[in-house]
């Protein structure tokens, strides 16, 4: 389905925005300034839990350049609590328990980094100096940083409005059918998995420039966000004002990955201060502060049980999740442990599945959706469980997957968790991944590693995701007077390359060079509506909107073409940018159409407007699926893991741009491998202090740590999407962890090591080897 146009769909068009970004002409939050601006700095709690007895701001108020110092009592009820938009219910129907989190702490602090006060001064240094003079007194209270411990009867309670620290106890699937499957099982395999918290570490820290216009009673905010329109909606709730009173502007975003979806306390506070002082207020966070205050990703304990019959066929899957939401639920933090558990079906025809998910409050910074938003956690657990089942039952792990993979003839396939897989070649994808990774030659490579006193392992993760459903969206498409085009979209790029992607789609649909198409995003005044970027939905959802908009735009242009060609509109056909009288060689292009529409020469009965809005309300998800193969060597003396080969075979549906697709896969894989090998968020269990609070203590992967990623695309167009797209943004981060962990455990399986939780640091791997040796000696 590659377009015949030079720069159409399927062509490797290089990113339009890269010239600007690589030559230092990007526009990030820090690049925005106002002549009269002042600066904000925030005072954070140094205690993880305690009663806030005093916030002494007197010295700060008299320091040079200080314009305002505000504690919780100064804000009062002027700002509402933090909004929580996603609220799963208890299994018995009770609503989610949601505490009322104020913008500034008033009576109690609940994590290290909780915001206590705000200082506004003429310069950033003056604001920081004044903030450091504020004396905060906190009477410490007992701390809980472990989610399961937080649910115990004697755990310290964080909020009186959340009994037992339990926000929800949610269920999905058929418990009775699953219990019956386990009762009939010949084999039951179980596995406990901790999916540790991760610090996102986006290149651009959070920040904002807030302005207030008293004449129009309107706020303007420059910030870095993945969701400008939903952010505007959240601000309207906090201020109890109409959305139209807020103008949100987002330019380039230096990485989001989910944590820049939702509002944080600093943004409404600087908007409030801008109105109170009558001056623009700017705030740019620093990396160290971001470690304490940025929402984190992942964070859950899981127990999974798999029931199998005598022949190794899956009968049932039972999963128990305890999610760590942190000190309070973030706006979308409940999505990963609930609604995205539907991914637990994977690529397998398991007939019965039941999930129980509990959400605990702990004395840590809240968690949010992070690249995959629950799918990586679920599929890591599932693919680890399949490998453990093969290990425990003494069967081949590839054969076990084949035996239970959904075959093409079963599609469309309704999963036990409510999804309907509509298209995919799951076993074919597995075969493609194994062939590309040279699975047949692995035994010889393993033997060579053994000669060098190294342990070699091969890991597989074969999975299905869901993308692009649950929200409606729209896009506006218009032809300008010179025949160029403009796309206005409510999605928001944070590094993906939307300026190129949407121009390439619109160019293909309209027959216009993508370089003559402007993409406008991140402006809630110019773009009237939008749902933002998340869930790998931008291209499937936004592309479908452009599909419908382009159809309507062409239909609006046909009467103009007919007028110019002296033909009936019904006789006009459109092909690759030309309006042709059917059966002739007479035609006009968009430039001629645009000129006629703009010069006032058209008859009154012909609509001269050349714009259209396309809307798409998907009736089903799209289902990209892939096979990731990872090959590693382990040094048994040190526990060090080296990734030798990494292969991805993935079906993303119709390919928009192969270069950009590969870039998305590579970036996601590296983030997944980073979580699997390096990234470890550590809190002190007694004090609640973050012990891995800088890049000196928190390890992100370097280029030298990652091998060349061999990506092999497959194409099965999505029948649920009019453009055939499926979505690709989160697949790499989903497949990377289970493929790598399975590879390391395969290397260690001869020693009797069954499981290691991520990250697989040298110390953890070495310790597992020593424990296995000690156990072997004991036997």
XYZ file of C-alpha atoms in Angstrom:
779
model
C 0.000 0.000 0.000
C 2.913 2.324 -0.706
C 1.887 5.484 -2.554
C 3.114 6.162 -6.079
C 3.671 9.801 -5.123
C 7.314 10.757 -4.594
C 6.672 11.844 -1.009
C 3.487 9.892 -0.339
C 2.576 7.318 2.275
C 5.192 4.600 2.560
C 8.057 6.769 1.303
C 11.161 7.463 3.483
C 10.648 11.217 3.720
C 13.159 12.829 6.071
C 11.739 14.820 8.956
C 10.931 18.437 8.131
C 11.472 19.605 11.712
C 14.978 18.185 12.042
C 16.659 21.103 10.271
C 15.166 23.493 12.810
C 15.936 21.287 15.788
C 19.473 20.325 14.772
C 20.506 23.893 14.035
C 19.426 25.216 17.418
C 16.229 26.870 16.244
C 13.808 24.768 18.272
C 11.385 26.625 20.521
C 11.158 25.034 23.951
C 9.661 26.539 27.113
C 12.981 28.072 28.168
C 13.162 29.915 24.836
C 9.992 31.890 25.594
C 10.402 35.149 27.474
C 8.428 38.305 28.151
C 10.026 41.706 28.818
C 8.222 42.147 32.123
C 8.478 38.582 33.388
C 9.312 37.506 36.928
C 10.352 34.089 38.156
C 8.974 31.380 40.441
C 10.733 28.955 42.753
C 9.106 26.268 44.867
C 9.850 25.011 48.351
C 9.591 21.250 48.675
C 9.152 19.022 51.678
C 12.287 17.296 52.935
C 10.153 14.796 54.856
C 8.217 11.914 53.312
C 5.393 12.141 55.843
C 4.668 14.584 58.590
C 2.463 17.238 60.113
C 3.183 20.671 58.727
C 3.446 22.740 61.898
C 4.945 25.959 60.545
C 5.956 27.671 57.303
C 7.851 30.845 58.286
C 8.053 33.150 55.268
C 8.857 36.467 57.015
C 12.557 36.576 56.106
C 11.835 35.636 52.510
C 9.337 38.460 52.050
C 11.964 41.118 52.781
C 14.717 39.786 50.547
C 15.867 41.691 47.424
C 13.656 41.335 44.364
C 10.945 39.341 46.095
C 7.428 40.177 44.944
C 5.412 37.474 46.638
C 5.753 34.501 48.977
C 2.831 32.113 49.246
C 2.086 29.139 51.481
C -0.988 26.954 51.488
C -2.985 29.344 53.662
C -2.327 32.185 51.216
C -3.873 30.248 48.333
C -6.826 29.050 50.371
C -9.752 27.995 48.206
C -8.773 30.197 45.262
C -7.631 27.074 43.454
C -9.431 23.759 43.475
C -7.746 20.441 44.202
C -5.745 18.411 41.696
C -8.159 16.856 39.180
C -8.271 13.072 38.834
C -9.907 12.234 35.536
C -9.605 8.424 35.526
C -11.457 6.793 38.432
C -11.944 3.012 38.347
C -14.579 1.694 40.728
C -14.330 -0.986 43.348
C -15.549 -4.396 42.216
C -18.621 -3.943 44.417
C -19.532 -0.704 42.665
C -18.171 1.792 45.185
C -16.436 4.798 43.610
C -12.680 5.181 43.732
C -11.434 6.813 46.925
C -9.763 10.054 45.824
C -8.202 12.466 48.327
C -8.488 16.217 47.847
C -4.908 17.209 47.014
C -4.317 20.975 47.379
C -1.905 22.940 45.198
C 0.253 23.708 48.249
C 0.424 21.494 51.324
C -1.600 22.840 54.231
C -1.768 20.452 57.174
C 0.461 17.549 56.139
C 3.194 16.578 53.693
C 3.080 13.124 52.141
C 6.263 12.617 50.093
C 9.723 14.096 49.741
C 9.123 16.811 47.166
C 5.585 17.703 48.233
C 5.148 21.416 47.453
C 5.005 23.669 50.510
C 5.477 27.231 49.261
C 6.025 29.388 46.174
C 8.300 32.423 45.850
C 8.057 34.999 43.056
C 11.010 37.340 42.453
C 12.541 39.469 39.737
C 15.226 36.901 38.904
C 15.531 33.131 39.281
C 18.451 33.515 41.697
C 16.533 35.923 43.893
C 13.578 33.539 43.979
C 15.827 30.617 44.904
C 17.652 32.593 47.618
C 14.366 33.640 49.163
C 13.007 30.091 49.011
C 16.056 28.833 50.873
C 15.345 31.313 53.689
C 11.869 29.882 54.344
C 11.822 27.866 57.541
C 9.571 24.810 57.333
C 8.811 22.823 60.462
C 7.462 19.298 60.018
C 6.654 16.824 62.775
C 7.601 13.459 61.228
C 5.021 10.694 60.926
C 5.568 6.997 60.127
C 6.375 6.277 56.491
C 5.312 3.576 54.042
C 7.018 3.222 50.669
C 5.967 -0.342 49.811
C 2.571 -0.774 48.172
C 1.705 -4.130 49.722
C 2.792 -2.962 53.161
C 0.660 0.155 52.738
C -2.448 -2.048 52.575
C -1.720 -3.835 55.843
C -3.869 -3.061 58.867
C -1.086 -1.382 60.847
C 0.220 0.801 58.002
C 0.298 4.572 58.514
C -2.699 6.241 56.871
C -1.894 8.982 54.375
C -5.385 10.475 53.990
C -8.361 10.161 56.309
C -10.591 10.075 53.226
C -8.855 6.924 51.921
C -9.354 4.131 54.483
C -6.557 1.601 54.548
C -4.704 3.568 51.828
C -6.814 1.666 49.279
C -8.031 3.775 46.351
C -9.774 0.922 44.556
C -10.104 -2.854 44.424
C -11.014 -3.459 40.789
C -11.690 -6.635 38.822
C -11.964 -7.704 35.187
C -12.716 -10.997 33.476
C -14.695 -14.023 34.614
C -13.662 -15.212 38.062
C -15.906 -18.290 38.035
C -14.701 -19.503 34.631
C -11.096 -18.912 35.641
C -11.491 -20.787 38.910
C -13.073 -23.686 37.020
C -10.144 -23.714 34.599
C -7.693 -23.960 37.480
C -9.720 -26.720 39.106
C -9.452 -28.764 35.901
C -5.790 -28.004 35.227
C -3.088 -30.657 34.987
C -0.415 -28.043 35.688
C -0.406 -24.728 37.516
C 2.550 -22.375 37.250
C 2.913 -19.185 39.292
C 5.279 -16.241 39.254
C 5.710 -13.149 41.422
C 6.989 -10.108 39.523
C 7.868 -6.639 40.757
C 7.851 -4.021 38.021
C 9.893 -1.286 39.654
C 9.261 2.432 39.366
C 11.255 4.325 36.755
C 12.267 7.972 36.519
C 11.344 9.254 33.061
C 14.248 11.662 32.613
C 12.900 13.591 29.608
C 15.567 15.821 28.046
C 13.494 18.948 28.663
C 12.489 19.515 32.261
C 9.030 20.795 33.077
C 8.271 24.504 33.052
C 5.922 27.258 32.013
C 5.497 30.940 31.223
C 2.179 32.244 32.546
C 0.520 35.534 31.586
C -2.746 37.165 32.557
C -4.518 39.873 30.546
C -6.766 41.906 32.840
C -8.473 43.583 29.888
C -9.788 40.291 28.548
C -9.705 38.429 31.882
C -7.779 35.684 30.110
C -4.744 33.504 30.872
C -2.032 32.491 28.398
C 0.325 29.619 29.158
C 3.446 28.500 27.293
C 4.383 25.029 28.501
C 5.535 21.558 27.440
C 2.570 19.228 27.214
C 1.409 16.234 25.229
C -2.227 17.272 25.603
C -2.864 21.028 25.225
C -6.662 20.809 25.121
C -7.039 18.355 28.038
C -4.595 20.557 29.991
C -6.837 23.535 29.311
C -9.795 21.514 30.585
C -7.925 20.596 33.795
C -6.968 24.234 34.406
C -10.568 25.316 33.932
C -11.624 22.853 36.638
C -8.935 24.015 39.054
C -9.850 27.709 38.583
C -13.590 27.010 38.208
C -13.640 29.070 35.012
C -14.747 28.408 31.426
C -12.127 26.752 29.228
C -12.212 29.725 26.852
C -10.455 31.804 29.519
C -7.261 29.784 29.007
C -4.995 29.903 25.972
C -2.480 27.046 26.018
C 0.532 27.232 23.701
C 2.947 24.345 23.174
C 5.836 24.494 20.736
C 8.638 21.925 20.669
C 8.613 19.416 23.522
C 11.821 17.741 24.625
C 10.287 14.371 25.417
C 7.080 13.483 27.197
C 6.494 9.696 27.297
C 3.292 10.117 29.324
C 4.424 12.213 32.277
C 3.667 15.434 30.395
C 0.065 14.375 29.751
C -1.387 15.837 32.911
C -1.316 18.984 34.993
C 1.102 19.473 37.899
C 0.648 21.893 40.806
C 3.221 24.398 39.545
C 1.248 25.341 36.427
C -1.962 26.594 38.091
C 0.178 28.255 40.769
C 2.194 30.382 38.324
C -1.010 31.283 36.467
C -2.565 32.352 39.771
C 0.548 34.377 40.628
C 0.545 36.078 37.222
C -2.988 37.289 37.879
C -2.235 38.271 41.473
C 0.881 40.288 40.586
C -0.063 41.548 37.144
C 3.264 40.294 35.742
C 4.148 37.277 33.572
C 5.599 34.473 35.701
C 8.175 32.007 34.406
C 9.297 28.770 35.988
C 11.817 26.257 34.672
C 12.445 23.170 36.757
C 15.889 21.759 37.418
C 16.917 18.142 36.983
C 17.436 17.472 40.700
C 14.031 18.881 41.592
C 12.494 16.889 38.741
C 13.739 13.638 40.250
C 11.667 14.457 43.337
C 8.575 15.941 41.729
C 8.069 14.510 38.215
C 5.490 11.755 38.103
C 7.211 8.372 37.798
C 6.325 5.378 35.653
C 5.459 1.703 36.278
C 5.495 0.639 39.967
C 3.534 -2.485 40.797
C 3.729 -5.921 42.397
C 2.073 -8.747 40.480
C 1.329 -12.383 41.073
C 0.356 -14.419 38.024
C -0.845 -18.011 37.820
C -1.235 -20.001 34.612
C -3.337 -23.155 34.331
C -2.425 -25.676 31.603
C -3.779 -29.022 30.478
C -1.763 -32.223 29.965
C -0.694 -31.093 26.490
C 0.511 -27.675 27.648
C -2.471 -25.726 26.364
C -3.424 -22.671 28.371
C -6.699 -23.045 30.271
C -6.756 -19.988 32.485
C -4.779 -17.006 33.718
C -5.215 -15.425 37.138
C -3.487 -12.136 37.966
C -3.322 -10.154 41.188
C -1.911 -6.608 40.974
C -1.003 -4.159 43.712
C -0.246 -0.797 42.106
C 1.762 1.943 43.810
C -0.035 5.228 43.034
C 2.184 7.314 45.313
C 0.978 9.958 47.744
C -2.132 10.740 45.701
C -3.568 9.587 42.383
C -2.282 11.579 39.416
C -4.888 12.578 36.798
C -4.359 9.418 34.682
C -2.370 7.237 37.069
C -5.144 4.664 37.440
C -5.067 3.677 33.754
C -2.073 1.268 33.811
C -3.300 -1.087 36.560
C -6.896 -1.246 35.327
C -8.073 -0.505 31.806
C -4.875 -1.582 30.073
C -4.873 -4.977 31.781
C -6.886 -6.074 28.745
C -3.492 -6.636 27.110
C -2.962 -9.688 29.346
C -4.470 -11.896 26.660
C -1.356 -11.306 24.580
C -1.158 -13.398 21.423
C -2.658 -16.438 23.145
C -6.032 -18.177 23.023
C -6.354 -18.484 26.798
C -10.072 -19.176 27.316
C -10.483 -17.738 30.842
C -8.749 -14.789 32.508
C -9.433 -12.943 35.729
C -7.624 -9.845 37.009
C -7.787 -8.242 40.404
C -6.095 -4.859 40.788
C -5.683 -2.891 43.995
C -4.228 0.608 44.165
C -2.284 1.666 47.244
C -1.173 5.096 48.403
C 2.455 5.359 49.543
C 4.784 8.142 50.688
C 6.299 8.602 47.250
C 5.777 10.907 44.288
C 2.704 9.828 42.273
C 2.944 7.546 39.261
C 1.471 8.302 35.845
C 1.103 6.660 32.467
C 4.520 5.986 30.931
C 5.232 4.750 27.395
C 2.799 1.855 27.133
C 0.707 2.779 30.191
C 0.327 -0.712 31.653
C 0.840 -2.768 28.516
C 4.595 -3.172 29.132
C 3.957 -4.229 32.734
C 1.309 -6.757 31.733
C 3.129 -8.237 28.757
C 6.418 -8.465 30.619
C 4.656 -10.529 33.257
C 2.853 -12.657 30.671
C 5.925 -13.421 28.568
C 7.971 -14.176 31.668
C 5.220 -16.508 32.864
C 5.217 -18.402 29.559
C 8.985 -18.924 29.809
C 8.673 -20.046 33.436
C 5.913 -22.474 32.471
C 8.141 -23.955 29.767
C 10.995 -24.220 32.280
C 8.878 -25.829 35.005
C 7.147 -28.261 32.631
C 10.301 -29.119 30.727
C 8.916 -28.138 27.318
C 10.356 -25.985 24.555
C 9.387 -22.329 25.073
C 8.958 -21.647 21.351
C 6.757 -24.705 20.915
C 4.703 -23.719 23.966
C 4.040 -20.344 22.360
C 3.102 -21.913 19.017
C 0.722 -24.317 20.676
C -1.196 -21.479 22.292
C -0.957 -18.706 19.688
C -4.186 -17.500 18.111
C -4.268 -18.828 14.512
C -5.503 -16.664 11.600
C -8.647 -18.747 11.167
C -9.843 -17.737 14.661
C -9.885 -14.035 13.741
C -11.812 -11.977 14.584
C -11.109 -13.297 18.074
C -12.863 -12.046 21.200
C -10.545 -12.206 24.195
C -11.715 -13.027 27.733
C -10.983 -9.403 28.704
C -13.293 -7.850 26.133
C -11.092 -7.048 23.149
C -11.808 -8.186 19.597
C -8.634 -8.877 17.633
C -9.511 -8.163 14.022
C -6.338 -8.866 12.022
C -2.885 -10.244 12.621
C -0.485 -13.037 11.768
C 0.864 -13.848 15.183
C 2.683 -17.106 14.493
C 4.031 -15.694 11.250
C 5.424 -12.749 13.193
C 7.045 -15.162 15.642
C 8.606 -17.090 12.765
C 9.834 -13.884 11.140
C 11.484 -12.739 14.357
C 13.183 -16.090 14.938
C 14.406 -16.273 11.353
C 15.727 -12.709 11.378
C 17.500 -13.383 14.694
C 19.029 -16.631 13.364
C 17.472 -18.784 16.058
C 18.687 -21.838 14.124
C 22.311 -20.798 14.672
C 21.978 -19.976 18.351
C 23.248 -23.314 19.647
C 26.557 -22.824 17.858
C 26.901 -19.290 19.246
C 26.119 -20.563 22.735
C 28.833 -23.190 22.421
C 31.331 -20.535 21.354
C 30.421 -18.426 24.384
C 30.924 -21.388 26.688
C 34.438 -21.767 25.283
C 35.068 -18.213 26.487
C 33.567 -18.982 29.945
C 30.466 -16.936 29.194
C 26.816 -17.883 29.553
C 24.735 -17.120 26.468
C 20.972 -16.784 26.388
C 18.197 -16.164 23.863
C 14.961 -14.460 24.836
C 11.648 -14.071 23.006
C 8.631 -11.863 23.564
C 5.679 -12.342 21.216
C 2.787 -10.023 21.967
C -0.227 -8.024 20.839
C -0.978 -4.415 21.834
C -4.081 -2.303 21.509
C -4.016 1.286 20.279
C -6.160 4.087 18.922
C -9.550 3.567 20.584
C -11.574 5.081 23.386
C -11.424 8.701 22.195
C -12.784 10.629 19.228
C -10.750 13.246 17.430
C -10.875 15.728 14.583
C -8.511 17.517 12.211
C -9.005 20.560 10.020
C -7.588 20.712 6.524
C -7.581 23.778 4.325
C -6.147 25.003 1.026
C -4.453 28.394 1.120
C -4.660 31.014 -1.637
C -1.372 29.883 -3.225
C -2.417 26.234 -3.441
C -0.457 25.118 -0.389
C -2.245 23.343 2.453
C -2.562 23.670 6.210
C -3.321 20.912 8.707
C -4.661 21.854 12.147
C -4.500 18.933 14.546
C -5.223 18.495 18.235
C -2.541 15.864 18.677
C 0.794 17.161 19.969
C 4.269 16.126 18.952
C 6.789 15.591 21.724
C 9.528 14.274 19.481
C 7.659 11.894 17.165
C 7.815 14.088 14.060
C 4.185 15.091 13.560
C 5.094 18.011 11.310
C 6.394 15.484 8.818
C 3.906 12.698 9.456
C 0.731 14.735 9.014
C 2.172 16.638 6.071
C 3.034 13.321 4.445
C -0.476 11.957 4.982
C -2.168 15.131 3.774
C 0.249 15.366 0.842
C -0.614 11.838 -0.223
C -4.351 12.432 0.078
C -4.299 15.793 -1.721
C -1.426 15.294 -4.138
C 0.525 18.239 -2.675
C 4.240 18.239 -1.876
C 4.552 17.804 1.925
C 7.031 20.690 1.982
C 4.095 22.933 0.976
C 1.951 21.746 3.858
C 2.070 23.477 7.223
C 1.074 21.532 10.326
C -0.329 23.613 13.180
C -0.553 22.056 16.634
C -0.194 23.114 20.247
C -2.397 26.225 20.098
C -5.803 25.923 21.726
C -7.028 29.142 20.082
C -6.147 28.190 16.502
C -6.896 24.467 16.897
C -10.418 24.325 18.245
C -10.392 20.851 19.759
C -8.178 17.833 20.317
C -7.348 14.964 22.636
C -3.568 15.249 22.496
C -0.983 12.527 22.085
C -1.003 9.239 23.981
C -1.604 5.536 23.569
C 0.119 5.314 20.148
C -3.002 6.883 18.667
C -1.767 10.036 16.931
C -1.251 8.575 13.463
C -4.147 6.069 13.470
C -6.565 8.646 14.874
C -5.184 11.822 13.274
C -4.558 10.080 9.948
C -8.151 8.869 9.819
C -9.396 12.391 10.535
C -7.322 13.689 7.613
C -8.708 10.899 5.426
C -12.254 12.130 5.981
C -11.297 15.819 5.824
C -9.522 15.355 2.493
C -12.560 13.598 1.020
C -14.814 16.481 1.990
C -12.292 19.050 0.782
C -12.037 17.419 -2.637
C -15.824 17.304 -2.910
C -16.006 21.034 -2.054
C -13.411 21.774 -4.750
C -15.091 19.834 -7.566
C -17.718 22.506 -8.340
C -14.908 25.079 -8.568
C -12.991 22.788 -10.932
C -16.141 22.254 -12.966
C -16.625 26.007 -13.269
C -13.033 26.511 -14.444
C -13.207 23.627 -16.905
C -16.772 24.422 -18.006
C -17.965 20.996 -16.986
C -20.438 19.556 -14.515
C -19.080 18.847 -11.054
C -20.330 15.269 -11.420
C -17.934 14.789 -14.345
C -14.868 15.830 -12.345
C -12.525 13.165 -11.057
C -9.668 13.745 -8.622
C -6.326 11.981 -8.889
C -2.947 12.916 -7.358
C -3.596 16.609 -7.048
C -5.455 17.115 -10.325
C -9.142 17.662 -11.021
C -9.766 16.030 -14.401
C -12.822 15.931 -16.665
C -13.516 12.198 -16.858
C -12.307 10.669 -20.105
C -10.293 13.731 -21.173
C -6.867 15.222 -20.645
C -8.246 18.546 -19.399
C -7.460 19.329 -15.763
C -6.747 21.985 -13.142
C -4.711 21.670 -9.972
C -5.023 23.021 -6.449
C -3.246 26.260 -7.351
C -5.876 27.071 -9.954
C -8.663 26.033 -7.593
C -7.223 28.205 -4.790
C -6.769 31.208 -7.071
C -10.358 31.032 -8.261
C -11.646 30.600 -4.703
C -9.765 33.636 -3.450
C -10.168 36.197 -6.257
C -13.935 36.631 -5.936
C -14.692 35.438 -9.468
C -16.835 32.422 -8.572
C -20.617 32.480 -9.040
C -22.634 33.006 -5.880
C -23.964 29.443 -5.953
C -20.452 27.912 -5.607
C -18.952 27.671 -2.150
C -15.523 29.323 -2.251
C -14.367 28.041 1.147
C -11.611 25.465 0.844
C -11.570 23.928 4.282
C -12.980 20.820 5.901
C -13.035 19.152 9.278
C -12.650 15.404 9.457
C -13.856 13.461 12.468
C -13.176 9.876 13.440
C -14.783 7.809 16.150
C -13.054 4.403 16.063
C -15.304 1.428 16.654
C -12.461 -0.884 17.624
C -8.849 -0.712 18.665
C -6.001 -1.328 16.300
C -3.809 -4.303 17.205
C -0.115 -4.072 16.340
C 1.779 -7.240 17.189
C 5.421 -8.143 17.305
C 8.153 -10.573 18.160
C 11.264 -9.270 19.922
C 14.344 -11.489 20.141
C 17.251 -10.642 22.390
C 20.560 -12.460 22.693
C 22.912 -11.833 25.615
C 26.134 -12.968 27.193
C 26.524 -13.096 30.962
C 29.851 -13.029 32.778
C 29.290 -15.494 35.639
C 32.137 -13.998 37.678
C 30.751 -10.453 37.731
C 27.095 -10.763 36.734
C 27.609 -8.276 33.892
C 25.173 -8.625 30.984
C 26.114 -7.726 27.417
C 23.451 -7.514 24.713
C 24.878 -9.251 21.665
C 21.955 -9.034 19.224
C 18.501 -7.519 19.226
C 15.858 -8.238 16.586
C 12.350 -6.869 16.124
C 9.755 -8.279 13.730
C 6.643 -6.181 14.076
C 3.363 -5.658 12.255
C 2.314 -2.019 12.557
C -0.152 -2.156 9.706
C 0.325 0.196 6.797
C 3.694 1.937 7.047
C 3.527 5.731 6.834
C 7.269 6.443 6.798
C 9.835 3.647 7.231
C 12.530 5.953 8.620
C 10.276 7.422 11.277
C 8.819 4.002 12.075
C 12.281 2.558 12.696
C 13.122 5.561 14.875
C 10.074 4.980 17.047
C 10.938 1.293 17.434
C 14.581 1.996 18.251
C 13.743 4.627 20.863
C 11.149 2.445 22.543
C 13.449 -0.575 22.645
C 16.210 1.474 24.268
C 13.811 2.720 26.949
C 12.656 -0.843 27.565
C 16.213 -2.147 27.790
C 17.069 0.706 30.130
C 14.360 -0.394 32.537
C 15.361 -4.026 32.216
C 19.095 -3.562 32.818
C 19.894 -0.241 34.440
C 17.143 1.934 35.868
C 16.452 1.473 39.568
C 14.377 3.879 41.647
C 15.304 3.353 45.286
C 13.575 4.822 48.339
C 14.796 4.428 51.898
C 12.154 2.274 53.624
C 12.479 4.093 56.957
C 12.689 7.748 55.905
C 11.086 7.682 52.466
C 14.038 9.571 51.005
C 14.773 9.016 47.309
C 18.246 7.480 47.253
C 18.580 7.478 43.468
C 17.824 11.158 43.038
C 20.348 12.214 40.421
C 21.987 10.970 37.246
C 24.963 10.008 39.419
C 22.746 7.472 41.191
C 20.113 6.642 38.583
C 21.553 4.889 35.559
C 20.180 5.600 32.094
C 21.448 3.565 29.121
C 24.250 5.016 26.992
C 24.709 4.440 23.282
C 27.530 1.997 24.007
C 25.168 -0.144 26.097
C 22.785 -0.844 23.224
C 23.504 -2.974 20.145
C 22.341 -2.318 16.618
C 18.595 -3.013 16.517
C 17.597 -5.123 13.531
C 14.033 -4.097 12.650
C 11.984 -6.156 10.215
C 8.511 -4.672 9.470
C 5.526 -6.790 8.483
C 2.304 -5.352 7.090
C -1.261 -6.381 7.839
C -3.470 -3.349 7.334
C -5.843 -2.618 10.184
C -9.478 -3.173 9.127
C -10.557 -0.890 11.985
C -8.736 2.125 10.578
C -9.586 3.708 7.205
C -5.900 4.351 6.530
C -4.785 0.884 7.645
C -2.493 2.324 10.363
C -2.080 0.586 13.735
C 0.254 2.750 15.875
C 3.865 2.199 16.877
C 4.955 4.552 19.659
C 5.012 2.151 22.589
C 5.878 -1.224 21.061
C 9.607 -1.026 21.674
C 9.194 -0.260 25.360
C 6.737 -3.167 25.600
C 8.847 -5.857 23.955
C 12.245 -4.849 25.283
C 12.000 -5.855 28.967
C 10.584 -9.391 28.588
C 12.867 -10.218 25.651
C 15.968 -9.201 27.592
C 14.947 -10.731 30.918
C 13.992 -13.988 29.186
C 17.397 -13.997 27.488
C 19.289 -13.543 30.745
C 17.212 -16.188 32.512
C 17.809 -18.543 29.584
C 21.545 -18.020 30.066
C 21.226 -18.742 33.777
C 18.745 -21.625 33.512
C 21.460 -24.331 33.569
C 22.378 -23.010 37.023
C 18.770 -23.309 38.227
C 17.917 -19.588 38.327
C 14.180 -19.238 37.693
C 13.498 -15.496 37.927
C 15.121 -12.132 38.668
C 13.206 -8.882 38.936
C 14.270 -5.890 36.906
C 16.658 -4.193 36.709
C 19.085 -7.018 36.030
C 22.093 -5.174 37.390
C 25.405 -7.030 37.700
C 24.909 -7.224 41.466
C 21.466 -8.833 41.143
C 22.615 -11.288 38.479
C 25.768 -12.181 40.415
C 23.763 -12.682 43.607
C 21.285 -14.943 41.809
C 24.206 -17.043 40.527
C 25.665 -17.319 44.030
C 22.291 -18.257 45.521
C 21.837 -20.935 42.867
C 25.286 -22.340 43.568
C 24.600 -22.363 47.301
C 21.298 -24.142 46.743
C 22.992 -26.680 44.497
C 25.613 -27.391 47.153
C 22.849 -27.780 49.755
C 21.130 -30.389 47.622
